[in-house]
Amino acid sequence: TLNGCESSRTGAVVTLNNDGTWKGSSTGNWNDGANWCGGLPSSSSDVTIGSGNTVTLNSSPETVSSMTIAGTLIVPSNNQLTVTGTLTNNGTLTLKDGATLVQGTSGTSITGSGTYNVEKQLTGNSSTWNTANNDGRFLVHGCSDVKRCSEWLWKLRRKFK
């Protein structure tokens, strides 16, 4: 193996994972360069998080060119991830309360059939909430119709303003 970045070998043919491929243990932190092929991802990296891996983005802000998730990516509170190209999620992407996911302005897309968890602490006063202290959480799961999901979130935002 070459620093854990070799993916397969057939005879004299060696296939290497691209820079930006997670090679760390099944659970680890984004900001440890030893967890990535080629070191820490940069704004030009095509990041890949394989199945069975859970990565916590524990540094912020981070910008990557593209991202493919087959495992799990957690963006903790007050951290920001920017993907300037394609985001392919066939795993789980969780944005904790106060976390931000930014997509580039042109040539970007979201693909895949994965789950998006958006966790947001709701505070305030509303007689429609079913909690004793008027605090609550909502969890938004994956949605294949982005326009419909955006409209739903906009209505939810207006309801709790």
Short mmCIF file of C-alpha atoms in Angstrom, two decimals:
data_model
loop_
_atom_site.label_atom_id
_atom_site.label_comp_id
_atom_site.label_asym_id
_atom_site.label_seq_id
_atom_site.Cartn_x
_atom_site.Cartn_y
_atom_site.Cartn_z
CA THR A 1 0.00 0.00 0.00
CA LEU A 2 0.97 3.59 -0.56
CA ASN A 3 0.05 5.44 2.64
CA GLY A 4 -3.27 3.58 2.74
CA CYS A 5 -4.37 5.13 -0.56
CA GLU A 6 -4.09 2.04 -2.74
CA SER A 7 -7.52 0.69 -3.59
CA SER A 8 -6.71 -2.40 -5.65
CA ARG A 9 -3.88 -4.24 -7.31
CA THR A 10 -4.00 -6.62 -10.25
CA GLY A 11 -0.68 -8.02 -11.40
CA ALA A 12 1.43 -4.98 -12.23
CA VAL A 13 -1.56 -2.61 -12.36
CA VAL A 14 -2.05 -0.46 -9.29
CA THR A 15 -5.12 1.72 -8.79
CA LEU A 16 -4.71 4.66 -6.43
CA ASN A 17 -7.46 6.60 -4.69
CA ASN A 18 -7.56 10.28 -5.54
CA ASP A 19 -6.36 12.98 -3.21
CA GLY A 20 -9.29 13.88 -0.98
CA THR A 21 -10.32 10.26 -0.34
CA TRP A 22 -10.92 9.39 3.32
CA LYS A 23 -8.47 6.71 4.47
CA GLY A 24 -8.76 7.23 8.24
CA SER A 25 -10.44 4.91 10.70
CA SER A 26 -14.19 4.38 10.51
CA THR A 27 -14.76 7.43 12.72
CA GLY A 28 -12.56 10.49 12.66
CA ASN A 29 -12.06 14.23 12.34
CA TRP A 30 -11.79 16.18 9.11
CA ASN A 31 -8.83 18.32 10.22
CA ASP A 32 -6.36 15.42 10.59
CA GLY A 33 -4.34 15.33 7.37
CA ALA A 34 -3.31 11.72 8.05
CA ASN A 35 -6.95 10.70 7.49
CA TRP A 36 -6.91 11.78 3.83
CA CYS A 37 -5.09 10.65 0.71
CA GLY A 38 -2.93 13.62 -0.25
CA GLY A 39 -3.38 15.42 3.09
CA LEU A 40 -6.14 17.80 4.12
CA PRO A 41 -8.70 18.56 1.40
CA SER A 42 -8.44 21.97 -0.24
CA SER A 43 -10.74 24.08 -2.39
CA SER A 44 -9.62 22.09 -5.45
CA SER A 45 -10.18 18.65 -3.85
CA ASP A 46 -12.77 16.12 -4.95
CA VAL A 47 -13.63 14.66 -1.54
CA THR A 48 -14.83 11.06 -1.13
CA ILE A 49 -16.14 9.58 2.14
CA GLY A 50 -16.61 5.86 1.67
CA SER A 51 -19.29 3.58 3.09
CA GLY A 52 -18.83 2.66 6.74
CA ASN A 53 -16.95 5.88 7.57
CA THR A 54 -18.20 8.74 9.76
CA VAL A 55 -16.32 12.01 9.37
CA THR A 56 -16.86 15.06 11.59
CA LEU A 57 -16.00 18.40 10.00
CA ASN A 58 -14.33 19.83 13.09
CA SER A 59 -12.70 22.80 11.39
CA SER A 60 -14.39 25.68 9.63
CA PRO A 61 -14.88 27.11 7.14
CA GLU A 62 -13.93 24.39 4.66
CA THR A 63 -14.30 24.57 0.87
CA VAL A 64 -14.01 21.67 -1.58
CA SER A 65 -14.53 21.34 -5.32
CA SER A 66 -16.87 18.34 -5.16
CA MET A 67 -17.98 15.79 -2.60
CA THR A 68 -19.15 12.19 -2.76
CA ILE A 69 -20.61 10.73 0.43
CA ALA A 70 -21.30 7.00 0.79
CA GLY A 71 -20.72 7.02 4.55
CA THR A 72 -21.62 9.83 6.96
CA LEU A 73 -20.52 13.45 7.18
CA ILE A 74 -21.43 15.49 10.27
CA VAL A 75 -21.13 19.28 10.18
CA PRO A 76 -21.25 20.44 13.84
CA SER A 77 -22.80 23.65 15.14
CA ASN A 78 -21.29 26.89 13.82
CA ASN A 79 -19.17 25.12 11.18
CA GLN A 80 -19.44 25.80 7.45
CA LEU A 81 -18.85 23.58 4.43
CA THR A 82 -18.83 24.98 0.89
CA VAL A 83 -19.04 22.65 -2.12
CA THR A 84 -18.38 24.60 -5.32
CA GLY A 85 -19.27 21.72 -7.66
CA THR A 86 -21.33 18.55 -7.44
CA LEU A 87 -22.44 17.13 -4.10
CA THR A 88 -23.31 13.44 -4.45
CA ASN A 89 -24.89 12.03 -1.31
CA ASN A 90 -25.58 8.31 -1.19
CA GLY A 91 -24.95 8.19 2.56
CA THR A 92 -25.89 10.64 5.31
CA LEU A 93 -25.10 14.34 5.64
CA THR A 94 -26.03 15.88 9.01
CA LEU A 95 -26.04 19.62 9.65
CA LYS A 96 -26.20 20.37 13.37
CA ASP A 97 -27.86 23.48 14.81
CA GLY A 98 -26.07 26.55 13.42
CA ALA A 99 -24.08 24.63 10.77
CA THR A 100 -24.04 25.89 7.18
CA LEU A 101 -23.83 24.10 3.84
CA VAL A 102 -23.08 26.44 0.94
CA GLN A 103 -23.18 25.48 -2.71
CA GLY A 104 -21.38 27.34 -5.45
CA THR A 105 -23.31 29.69 -7.70
CA SER A 106 -22.87 28.05 -11.11
CA GLY A 107 -22.18 24.57 -12.40
CA THR A 108 -23.31 22.99 -9.15
CA SER A 109 -25.70 20.13 -8.52
CA ILE A 110 -26.94 17.85 -5.78
CA THR A 111 -27.31 14.19 -6.71
CA GLY A 112 -27.70 10.83 -5.01
CA SER A 113 -30.30 9.10 -2.91
CA GLY A 114 -28.83 9.73 0.54
CA THR A 115 -30.28 11.28 3.68
CA TYR A 116 -29.94 14.92 4.73
CA ASN A 117 -30.47 15.56 8.44
CA VAL A 118 -30.91 19.22 9.31
CA GLU A 119 -31.11 19.68 13.05
CA LYS A 120 -32.21 23.07 14.32
CA GLN A 121 -33.01 24.13 17.86
CA LEU A 122 -36.27 26.07 17.87
CA THR A 123 -36.79 28.50 20.69
CA GLY A 124 -39.50 30.98 21.46
CA ASN A 125 -43.12 30.90 22.43
CA SER A 126 -45.79 29.04 20.51
CA SER A 127 -48.91 27.31 21.77
CA THR A 128 -48.63 24.75 18.94
CA TRP A 129 -45.41 23.17 20.24
CA ASN A 130 -45.79 20.02 22.29
CA THR A 131 -42.94 20.49 24.71
CA ALA A 132 -43.04 21.72 28.29
CA ASN A 133 -40.48 24.50 27.87
CA ASN A 134 -41.49 25.64 24.37
CA ASP A 135 -38.26 24.35 22.86
CA GLY A 136 -38.25 21.77 20.11
CA ARG A 137 -36.31 20.11 17.35
CA PHE A 138 -37.19 19.22 13.82
CA LEU A 139 -35.36 16.79 11.59
CA VAL A 140 -35.60 17.05 7.81
CA HIS A 141 -34.86 13.79 6.01
CA GLY A 142 -33.72 13.37 2.40
CA CYS A 143 -35.88 14.87 -0.30
CA SER A 144 -35.68 14.09 -3.99
CA ASP A 145 -37.68 17.21 -5.00
CA VAL A 146 -35.54 20.18 -3.92
CA LYS A 147 -38.15 22.75 -5.00
CA ARG A 148 -40.86 21.06 -2.90
CA CYS A 149 -38.51 20.79 0.09
CA SER A 150 -37.49 24.44 -0.21
CA GLU A 151 -41.14 25.50 -0.26
CA TRP A 152 -41.86 23.34 2.80
CA LEU A 153 -38.92 24.78 4.73
CA TRP A 154 -39.96 28.33 3.76
CA LYS A 155 -43.48 27.69 5.11
CA LEU A 156 -42.04 26.18 8.30
CA ARG A 157 -39.78 29.21 8.75
CA ARG A 158 -42.72 31.60 8.36
CA LYS A 159 -44.82 29.61 10.82
CA PHE A 160 -42.22 29.86 13.59
CA LYS A 161 -41.15 33.47 13.02
#
